[in-house]
XYZ file of C-alpha atoms in Angstrom:
568
model
C -6.669 65.469 -79.077
C -8.005 68.944 -79.848
C -10.648 67.516 -82.201
C -12.621 66.405 -79.133
C -14.287 68.612 -76.563
C -12.084 68.820 -73.454
C -15.011 67.816 -71.237
C -15.466 64.603 -73.225
C -11.782 63.821 -72.902
C -11.901 64.378 -69.144
C -15.010 62.210 -68.772
C -13.439 59.401 -70.789
C -10.307 59.464 -68.646
C -12.347 59.378 -65.432
C -14.411 56.486 -66.801
C -11.215 54.604 -67.646
C -10.000 55.098 -64.083
C -13.095 53.256 -62.852
C -12.130 50.206 -64.888
C -8.821 49.962 -62.993
C -10.587 49.481 -59.645
C -10.921 45.780 -58.683
C -14.656 45.117 -58.570
C -14.425 42.914 -55.495
C -13.211 45.932 -53.509
C -16.068 48.242 -54.447
C -18.041 49.064 -51.306
C -21.722 48.163 -51.525
C -23.141 50.951 -49.385
C -21.032 54.102 -49.644
C -21.816 56.769 -47.057
C -24.345 59.463 -47.954
C -22.903 62.832 -48.918
C -24.035 64.383 -45.647
C -21.948 61.911 -43.623
C -18.931 64.122 -43.142
C -16.553 62.083 -40.975
C -15.496 58.936 -42.845
C -12.209 58.359 -41.024
C -13.435 55.224 -39.223
C -15.252 53.646 -42.174
C -12.544 51.704 -44.077
C -12.655 48.771 -41.647
C -16.462 48.573 -41.625
C -17.209 47.269 -45.126
C -15.958 43.686 -44.898
C -13.385 44.232 -47.645
C -10.447 44.111 -45.232
C -9.651 40.859 -43.460
C -8.435 40.862 -39.852
C -4.907 40.477 -41.193
C -5.403 43.377 -43.597
C -6.536 45.563 -40.696
C -3.511 44.610 -38.611
C -1.156 45.346 -41.498
C -2.666 48.687 -42.460
C -2.762 49.867 -38.840
C 0.977 49.209 -38.496
C 3.583 51.940 -38.799
C 6.403 51.834 -41.321
C 9.083 50.555 -38.942
C 6.847 47.672 -37.841
C 5.918 46.823 -41.427
C 9.546 46.705 -42.536
C 10.570 44.572 -39.557
C 7.833 42.012 -40.233
C 8.613 41.982 -43.947
C 12.297 41.427 -43.149
C 11.687 38.508 -40.767
C 9.119 36.859 -43.034
C 6.119 37.370 -40.742
C 4.342 39.126 -43.592
C 5.019 38.717 -47.296
C 5.242 41.567 -49.757
C 2.074 40.158 -51.320
C 0.271 40.331 -47.942
C 1.260 43.939 -47.346
C 0.675 45.157 -50.906
C -2.747 43.526 -51.046
C -3.812 45.006 -47.715
C -2.809 48.557 -48.577
C -4.202 48.254 -52.101
C -7.591 47.277 -50.692
C -7.552 50.115 -48.212
C -6.428 52.605 -50.856
C -9.388 51.682 -53.038
C -11.745 52.119 -50.088
C -10.130 55.486 -49.283
C -10.620 56.564 -52.884
C -14.319 55.720 -52.762
C -14.670 57.838 -49.624
C -12.582 60.890 -50.584
C -11.702 60.660 -54.315
C -7.958 60.671 -53.604
C -6.445 58.660 -56.497
C -5.561 59.339 -60.128
C -3.684 56.321 -61.510
C -4.356 52.824 -60.159
C -2.044 49.954 -61.203
C -2.544 47.318 -58.526
C -2.104 44.296 -60.792
C 1.341 45.555 -61.718
C 2.112 46.160 -58.025
C 1.084 42.621 -57.077
C 3.368 41.213 -59.763
C 6.191 43.260 -58.275
C 5.341 41.992 -54.784
C 5.410 38.385 -56.021
C 8.903 38.913 -57.455
C 10.075 40.356 -54.150
C 8.657 37.354 -52.288
C 10.403 34.986 -54.669
C 13.703 36.810 -54.115
C 13.249 36.618 -50.336
C 12.380 32.927 -50.535
C 15.470 32.112 -52.605
C 18.019 34.273 -50.798
C 16.611 34.753 -47.308
C 17.411 38.435 -47.755
C 15.431 41.548 -48.469
C 15.859 43.450 -51.724
C 16.715 46.617 -49.774
C 15.719 48.751 -46.775
C 12.219 49.348 -48.190
C 11.607 45.719 -49.179
C 7.911 45.082 -49.799
C 6.748 48.490 -48.583
C 3.921 50.015 -50.667
C 4.584 53.693 -51.401
C 2.059 56.024 -53.013
C 3.202 58.876 -55.232
C 1.746 62.246 -56.123
C 0.513 62.298 -59.723
C 3.473 64.303 -61.063
C 6.115 61.710 -60.108
C 6.719 59.746 -63.292
C 6.486 55.973 -63.391
C 7.283 54.168 -66.625
C 4.142 53.251 -68.567
C 1.818 55.319 -66.340
C 0.214 58.666 -67.218
C 1.024 61.892 -65.354
C -1.725 64.336 -66.334
C -1.076 66.742 -63.451
C -4.724 67.737 -63.752
C -4.389 68.993 -67.341
C -6.811 67.580 -69.906
C -4.137 68.348 -72.516
C -1.841 65.792 -70.890
C -4.256 62.853 -71.054
C -2.642 59.998 -72.926
C 0.944 60.963 -72.130
C 2.419 57.683 -70.921
C 5.910 58.194 -69.574
C 8.718 56.185 -71.154
C 10.927 56.009 -68.059
C 10.821 56.307 -64.308
C 11.665 59.487 -62.486
C 14.896 59.233 -60.528
C 12.967 58.924 -57.260
C 10.800 56.080 -58.607
C 13.960 54.282 -59.758
C 15.562 54.711 -56.352
C 12.475 53.567 -54.443
C 12.197 50.422 -56.545
C 15.926 49.732 -56.186
C 15.410 49.867 -52.414
C 12.616 47.275 -52.609
C 9.511 49.477 -52.511
C 6.258 48.631 -54.290
C 4.576 51.461 -56.235
C 0.831 50.899 -56.613
C -1.175 54.159 -56.924
C -0.754 57.828 -57.782
C -2.710 60.540 -56.017
C -4.866 63.512 -56.884
C -3.735 67.105 -57.388
C -5.178 70.445 -58.516
C -4.745 71.543 -62.118
C -1.313 73.280 -62.377
C -0.393 72.057 -58.833
C -0.374 75.719 -57.745
C -3.297 75.540 -55.308
C -3.445 74.668 -51.584
C -6.576 72.594 -52.352
C -7.197 69.642 -54.659
C -9.575 69.815 -57.620
C -9.131 69.355 -61.350
C -11.431 68.813 -64.324
C -10.353 65.210 -64.901
C -10.566 63.510 -61.531
C -12.609 66.019 -59.548
C -12.249 67.047 -55.905
C -10.511 65.298 -53.037
C -12.246 65.774 -49.690
C -11.031 65.674 -46.107
C -11.647 62.287 -44.445
C -12.370 63.898 -41.071
C -14.966 66.271 -42.483
C -15.796 65.991 -46.167
C -17.170 69.520 -46.291
C -13.588 70.712 -45.711
C -10.604 70.650 -48.050
C -7.884 68.023 -47.835
C -5.418 70.763 -48.737
C -3.115 70.822 -51.704
C -1.469 70.415 -53.902
C -0.664 66.977 -52.438
C -4.236 66.652 -51.194
C -4.722 63.165 -52.584
C -1.727 61.955 -50.600
C -3.008 63.656 -47.465
C -6.409 61.948 -47.618
C -4.985 58.552 -48.617
C -2.380 58.442 -45.860
C -4.875 59.720 -43.273
C -7.205 56.807 -44.109
C -4.228 54.402 -43.888
C -4.497 53.506 -47.545
C -0.752 54.143 -47.726
C 1.901 53.783 -45.038
C 4.164 56.273 -46.791
C 3.469 58.711 -49.604
C 5.493 61.280 -51.504
C 4.224 64.777 -52.208
C 5.855 67.917 -53.550
C 6.149 71.341 -51.983
C 6.845 74.702 -53.643
C 4.743 76.791 -51.263
C 3.308 74.350 -48.725
C 1.992 71.493 -50.842
C 3.312 68.750 -48.538
C 2.705 70.574 -45.269
C -0.777 71.983 -45.869
C -2.456 68.628 -46.686
C -0.446 66.942 -43.931
C -1.767 69.463 -41.415
C -5.333 69.458 -42.731
C -5.458 65.638 -42.719
C -3.678 65.096 -39.403
C -0.519 63.322 -40.593
C 3.234 63.991 -40.591
C 4.860 65.659 -43.589
C 8.371 66.939 -44.303
C 9.388 69.782 -46.585
C 13.144 69.206 -47.087
C 15.496 71.827 -48.469
C 16.083 72.267 -52.180
C 17.393 69.158 -53.959
C 17.896 66.986 -50.867
C 15.469 64.523 -52.457
C 15.964 63.963 -56.224
C 13.360 65.641 -58.450
C 14.683 64.715 -61.909
C 12.204 63.052 -64.229
C 9.057 64.468 -62.597
C 6.626 66.724 -64.441
C 5.837 70.101 -62.981
C 4.470 73.581 -63.492
C 6.901 76.397 -64.200
C 9.689 74.084 -65.340
C 12.825 76.137 -65.847
C 12.036 78.362 -62.864
C 15.060 77.336 -60.813
C 15.471 80.126 -58.277
C 12.697 78.785 -56.050
C 12.359 75.086 -56.878
C 9.717 72.639 -55.792
C 10.910 69.806 -53.548
C 9.703 66.257 -52.961
C 8.932 65.186 -49.409
C 7.483 62.232 -47.474
C 4.037 62.061 -45.861
C 3.212 59.380 -43.308
C 1.158 58.425 -40.264
C 4.381 58.221 -38.260
C 7.676 60.028 -37.874
C 9.292 56.612 -38.340
C 7.978 56.718 -41.899
C 9.448 60.179 -42.485
C 12.867 59.188 -41.126
C 12.913 55.873 -42.996
C 12.198 57.582 -46.310
C 14.842 60.299 -46.024
C 17.566 57.991 -44.707
C 16.904 55.383 -47.394
C 16.676 57.818 -50.318
C 19.764 59.882 -49.475
C 21.561 56.626 -48.692
C 21.087 55.638 -52.334
C 23.387 58.494 -53.420
C 20.820 60.381 -55.524
C 23.487 62.907 -56.583
C 24.852 60.208 -58.917
C 21.480 60.057 -60.700
C 20.171 63.650 -60.525
C 22.692 66.402 -61.344
C 20.903 68.863 -59.061
C 20.684 66.570 -56.024
C 22.748 67.756 -53.062
C 25.707 65.536 -52.163
C 24.764 65.082 -48.520
C 24.550 61.557 -47.059
C 22.443 60.873 -43.985
C 24.244 62.194 -40.887
C 23.817 60.294 -37.629
C 25.577 63.156 -35.811
C 22.995 65.638 -37.051
C 20.184 63.225 -36.139
C 21.757 62.902 -32.668
C 21.498 66.710 -32.429
C 25.208 67.154 -31.787
C 24.897 70.830 -32.771
C 21.806 71.211 -30.564
C 23.090 70.149 -27.167
C 22.463 66.475 -27.848
C 18.732 67.127 -27.659
C 18.791 67.967 -23.940
C 17.387 71.271 -22.753
C 16.472 72.545 -26.209
C 15.155 76.038 -26.767
C 12.152 76.295 -29.073
C 10.610 79.564 -30.222
C 6.855 79.792 -30.837
C 5.677 82.109 -33.584
C 2.080 82.847 -32.573
C 1.313 84.707 -35.778
C 3.132 86.245 -38.731
C 2.029 89.823 -38.132
C -0.276 89.623 -41.160
C -3.120 87.231 -40.249
C -3.736 85.935 -36.728
C -4.771 82.257 -36.643
C -8.106 80.874 -35.522
C -8.570 79.568 -31.940
C -7.829 75.870 -32.701
C -4.476 76.784 -34.232
C -3.552 78.913 -31.215
C -4.571 76.060 -28.904
C -2.302 73.705 -30.832
C 0.610 76.051 -30.228
C -0.290 76.447 -26.548
C -0.500 72.683 -26.022
C 2.851 72.214 -27.721
C 4.480 74.934 -25.625
C 3.183 73.466 -22.373
C 4.173 69.913 -23.300
C 7.724 70.991 -24.166
C 8.142 72.891 -20.914
C 6.921 69.876 -18.958
C 9.490 67.799 -20.850
C 12.272 70.077 -19.647
C 12.796 72.351 -22.658
C 12.824 76.128 -22.867
C 10.184 77.901 -24.958
C 10.376 81.558 -25.936
C 8.453 83.706 -28.403
C 9.595 84.143 -32.019
C 9.409 87.543 -33.633
C 8.725 87.184 -37.368
C 10.959 89.280 -39.589
C 9.624 90.750 -42.844
C 7.350 87.803 -43.627
C 5.229 89.978 -45.873
C 8.270 90.952 -47.937
C 9.451 87.346 -48.229
C 6.016 86.176 -49.403
C 5.796 89.023 -51.909
C 9.181 88.103 -53.362
C 8.081 84.483 -53.777
C 4.872 85.618 -55.487
C 6.894 87.853 -57.820
C 9.190 84.978 -58.798
C 6.213 82.749 -59.581
C 4.400 85.559 -61.351
C 7.289 86.187 -63.743
C 6.022 83.470 -66.073
C 3.375 81.352 -64.368
C 0.341 82.725 -66.211
C 1.910 81.970 -69.604
C 2.923 78.524 -68.330
C -0.638 77.647 -67.308
C -2.160 79.010 -70.501
C 0.294 77.106 -72.684
C -0.556 73.820 -70.992
C -4.327 74.289 -71.262
C -4.421 75.746 -74.795
C -3.944 72.400 -76.557
C -7.264 71.006 -75.324
C -9.142 74.285 -74.942
C -9.652 73.621 -71.236
C -9.726 76.897 -69.288
C -7.302 77.591 -66.454
C -9.179 76.930 -63.217
C -9.625 80.171 -61.290
C -11.422 78.997 -58.159
C -11.670 76.007 -55.838
C -15.213 76.906 -54.785
C -17.512 73.904 -55.248
C -20.678 75.788 -56.265
C -20.663 76.118 -59.118
C -17.583 74.194 -60.233
C -16.942 76.576 -63.066
C -13.391 76.655 -64.419
C -12.064 80.128 -65.006
C -14.330 81.893 -62.513
C -12.659 85.091 -61.321
C -11.945 84.221 -57.678
C -8.177 84.383 -57.814
C -6.249 84.277 -54.492
C -3.018 86.199 -54.043
C -0.821 83.172 -54.715
C -2.276 82.730 -58.227
C -0.143 85.055 -60.370
C -1.928 87.216 -62.935
C 1.175 89.059 -64.146
C 1.911 88.863 -67.850
C 5.565 88.513 -66.953
C 8.579 90.667 -66.294
C 11.899 91.284 -68.015
C 14.950 89.237 -67.098
C 16.474 92.293 -65.444
C 13.367 92.869 -63.326
C 13.432 89.230 -62.238
C 17.088 89.549 -61.285
C 16.210 92.418 -58.948
C 13.571 90.251 -57.258
C 16.053 87.424 -56.827
C 18.615 89.855 -55.419
C 16.098 91.101 -52.873
C 15.290 87.539 -51.876
C 18.978 86.791 -51.281
C 19.205 89.865 -49.056
C 16.117 88.809 -47.106
C 17.564 85.340 -46.568
C 20.726 86.885 -45.126
C 18.688 89.146 -42.830
C 16.639 86.218 -41.573
C 19.696 84.069 -40.880
C 21.274 86.924 -38.935
C 17.975 87.388 -37.058
C 17.942 83.686 -36.110
C 21.592 83.590 -35.057
C 21.025 86.694 -32.967
C 18.683 84.773 -30.649
C 21.755 83.261 -28.975
C 21.565 86.231 -26.602
C 18.135 85.260 -25.244
C 17.882 81.454 -25.310
C 19.911 80.726 -22.190
C 21.511 77.718 -23.873
C 24.549 79.390 -25.421
C 23.054 78.556 -28.823
C 20.568 80.292 -31.071
C 16.984 78.999 -31.042
C 17.066 75.323 -31.971
C 13.810 75.338 -33.944
C 10.760 77.494 -34.571
C 7.266 76.150 -33.906
C 4.524 77.913 -35.816
C 1.158 77.492 -37.535
C 0.898 75.741 -40.896
C -1.965 78.072 -41.825
C -4.101 80.659 -40.006
C -6.862 78.045 -39.888
C -7.386 74.314 -39.754
C -8.818 72.740 -42.913
C -11.325 75.293 -44.258
C -14.411 74.684 -46.424
C -13.733 73.960 -50.093
C -12.625 77.021 -51.974
C -11.756 79.005 -48.852
C -8.036 78.285 -48.530
C -6.919 81.617 -49.922
C -3.581 82.107 -48.216
C -0.487 79.935 -47.930
C 1.752 82.571 -46.340
C 2.584 80.479 -43.264
C 4.240 77.863 -45.455
C 5.422 79.964 -48.422
C 7.739 81.975 -46.199
C 9.857 78.902 -45.381
C 10.087 77.980 -49.072
C 11.391 81.468 -49.712
C 14.029 80.979 -47.026
C 14.628 77.299 -47.935
C 14.178 76.139 -44.350
C 13.455 72.486 -43.675
C 10.099 72.088 -41.920
C 7.949 69.248 -40.626
C 4.259 69.047 -39.717
C 3.269 67.397 -36.432
C -0.366 66.534 -35.557
C -1.546 67.840 -32.182
C -5.301 67.491 -31.715
C -8.692 68.091 -33.345
C -11.168 70.950 -33.186
C -13.206 70.842 -29.974
C -16.437 72.840 -29.845
C -15.947 73.731 -26.174
C -12.222 74.470 -26.192
C -12.143 76.315 -29.513
C -14.949 78.837 -29.168
C -14.658 82.069 -31.110
C -13.061 84.806 -29.002
C -13.770 88.538 -29.386
C -11.164 90.705 -31.108
C -11.288 94.470 -31.439
C -8.181 95.227 -33.449
C -6.897 93.657 -36.638
C -3.670 93.794 -38.625
C -5.516 94.493 -41.876
C -8.685 93.664 -43.836
C -7.469 90.132 -44.613
C -6.946 89.495 -40.897
C -10.467 90.708 -40.136
C -11.950 88.573 -42.939
C -10.145 85.515 -41.596
C -11.490 86.191 -38.090
C -15.052 86.466 -39.404
C -14.682 83.174 -41.285
C -14.318 81.169 -38.077
C -17.123 79.136 -36.554
C -16.202 75.991 -34.573
C -19.209 74.123 -35.991
C -17.978 74.621 -39.560
C -14.573 73.177 -38.649
C -15.925 70.240 -36.656
C -13.438 67.382 -36.207
C -10.715 69.075 -38.275
C -7.160 68.080 -37.283
C -4.911 70.624 -35.547
C -1.191 70.599 -36.338
C 1.953 72.654 -35.861
C 5.004 73.152 -38.040
C 8.561 72.723 -36.751
C 11.089 74.764 -38.732
C 14.843 74.294 -38.851
C 17.498 75.918 -40.977
C 18.550 74.993 -44.515
C 19.460 71.306 -45.046
C 18.772 70.444 -41.402
C 16.503 67.511 -42.261
C 18.088 65.082 -39.780
C 17.892 67.612 -36.937
C 14.350 68.628 -37.869
C 13.243 64.990 -37.793
C 14.944 64.408 -34.444
C 13.496 67.553 -32.867
C 10.065 66.661 -34.236
C 10.371 63.312 -32.484
C 11.064 65.185 -29.248
C 8.029 67.424 -29.759
C 5.809 64.487 -30.718
C 6.920 62.480 -27.698
C 6.265 65.429 -25.392
C 2.778 65.950 -26.802
C 1.877 62.287 -26.425
C 3.349 62.036 -22.926
C 1.808 65.193 -21.531
C -1.461 65.539 -23.438
C -3.815 65.055 -20.427
C -1.670 67.387 -18.299
C -1.526 69.959 -21.083
C -5.310 70.098 -21.342
C -5.637 70.659 -17.570
C -3.215 73.594 -17.655
C -4.822 75.527 -20.516
C-alpha cells in the first residue's frame, strides 16, 4: 500500500464507493451548495414511492408491528430505507460502506422464512439497522477514516452484528466518522465531511456524525454509534434525534475496531440512535435479551429489567424530582441551549414533577482526568495508524483549507508523548476518588428533593452550543464528564433555533477566556434552524430507568410545548 501516494489511495476508495450506489437512485438535480436546509428534500425527488414515504416516516415500533403481521415485507422496508439512505448520502455525505444488494438478499431470506413459518426470525425481524463504520461486518471494510486501513476486509462479524442478525435485523450501510474517531465532528481524508441536514454550514457532530445525519433524514430507523466522550450524544443533539450513551459494557463491543485499543480504564461504548425513544428502548431490550455476556467476555451480565423500566426505585415515575444543570461552571451555554433547558423545566413542572437546580461538582477535574487517560498513549496510537500510508494525522476540522495536520488542536486532542505506568495509575486513582465524591454528592440531594429520594435524574446541556460551524466544535466537556463518571445518559430533542427567541444577551462577567470566546462566537443567524436538545443523566447502569424517565420528559415536552412557549 505504501508504494502509492495516500491521496491516490483515498481517491480510489471514494471512487469505488460511488460504484456501490444504485444508479436509479441518484438524484438528478442535487441542491446547490448554498441551500443549507435539506431536511425536507428526500421526498421531493421522485425516488421514493408513496409506500416508501409511509415506511420511512414510521417509527421503529410501528415498523416492527407491520413486519410481524405481514403488512409490509422485509423487502419493502429494506428497499425503502435503502433508497432514502442513498438520498441522504447525496445531501450530507453520511455513508462509508454501501452493501444494499447484500441487504436485499438478506431481506428476501427473511421474507421466505416468514412465508414458510408464519413467524418472525426475531424481535428485530426485517428492520434495517445502520452501523457506524467501526462496527465490523464480515466481508466489509472498516477503515475508520485511516487511509492505511483501506482494503482491510473483516473476516467475521463483530459480536453486535452477529446479535443483530440473529434477532432478524438487516444491515445495509455503514456511516461516516472522523479519522481516529476522536473528534466531535466528522471529516476524514477518504470520505470527506458529513454536514448537518438542517443547516449544511454546521457540523453534524461526531464521531458518529454519519449516523446522526442519516437518522435525521430518515434514511435509517435505528443506527448504532459509539461514545467515548460524547460521540453518540453530540451528533444526536446536533441533528435533532434521540441517542443513548449506556454504561460500560452494557452493549457488547467485541469485534469492533477502535482507537486506543488496550486503553480499558475509560472504554468506548456502543449506543443506539433513532428518531424515536421506541427505537432506543427496542434496541437495548433486544440486545441485552440476547445474553451478550455469553459472546463478549467484557459484557455486563445484566438482563433487561422491567422493574427498573417501571421506575420502581424512582417512585414509580410519579412526582419525580429532576435537577437542571444550567452550566458546568466552566463555559456557559448559548441562548438556544438555555431556552431548551427552560422549556424542559417548565414542561416537567406542568406535568407534576419537581425541578431543582444541580450544582456541578469538580467537572473541570473530571474532564482533565479523562484527557490525561487518553493522552497517556493516544498520540502514538494515531501516528502508528497513519504511518503505514504516510497520511498525516488530521489536526483540524476547519473546512478552509482542508489541510491535514494543521495546528489547530482542541483540548481533547492529546499531544502528550505519554506517561509512565505509575503516572497513569495515579490518574486512575484520582478518577476513582472523583467518582466516589460525585456519587456521594448525588446521594446527598435526598435532603432537598422533597421526595425522600435523591435527585432522580439530571437534565443538562449536551454542549455549550447547538451545532456550530465546521471546525468550531472545540469542547466536549458537557458529555466527557459523564463518560468519566460512567453515567448512562440520553439525548432528547426539544426545539430549533429561533431568531426572535434566541437573541444574543449581554454578559459582563465570564468564568474564563474560553467562556468569553464561546459567548463571542454566538450569532443566531449563524445557527439558523439548528436543533436544540437536552441530555438526561442517570447513574451507572441505569439504562432502563434513563429510557423511562426520558419518555416522561419527552411526553411532557410534546404535551406542553405551546404552554411552555407562552410562559417563557
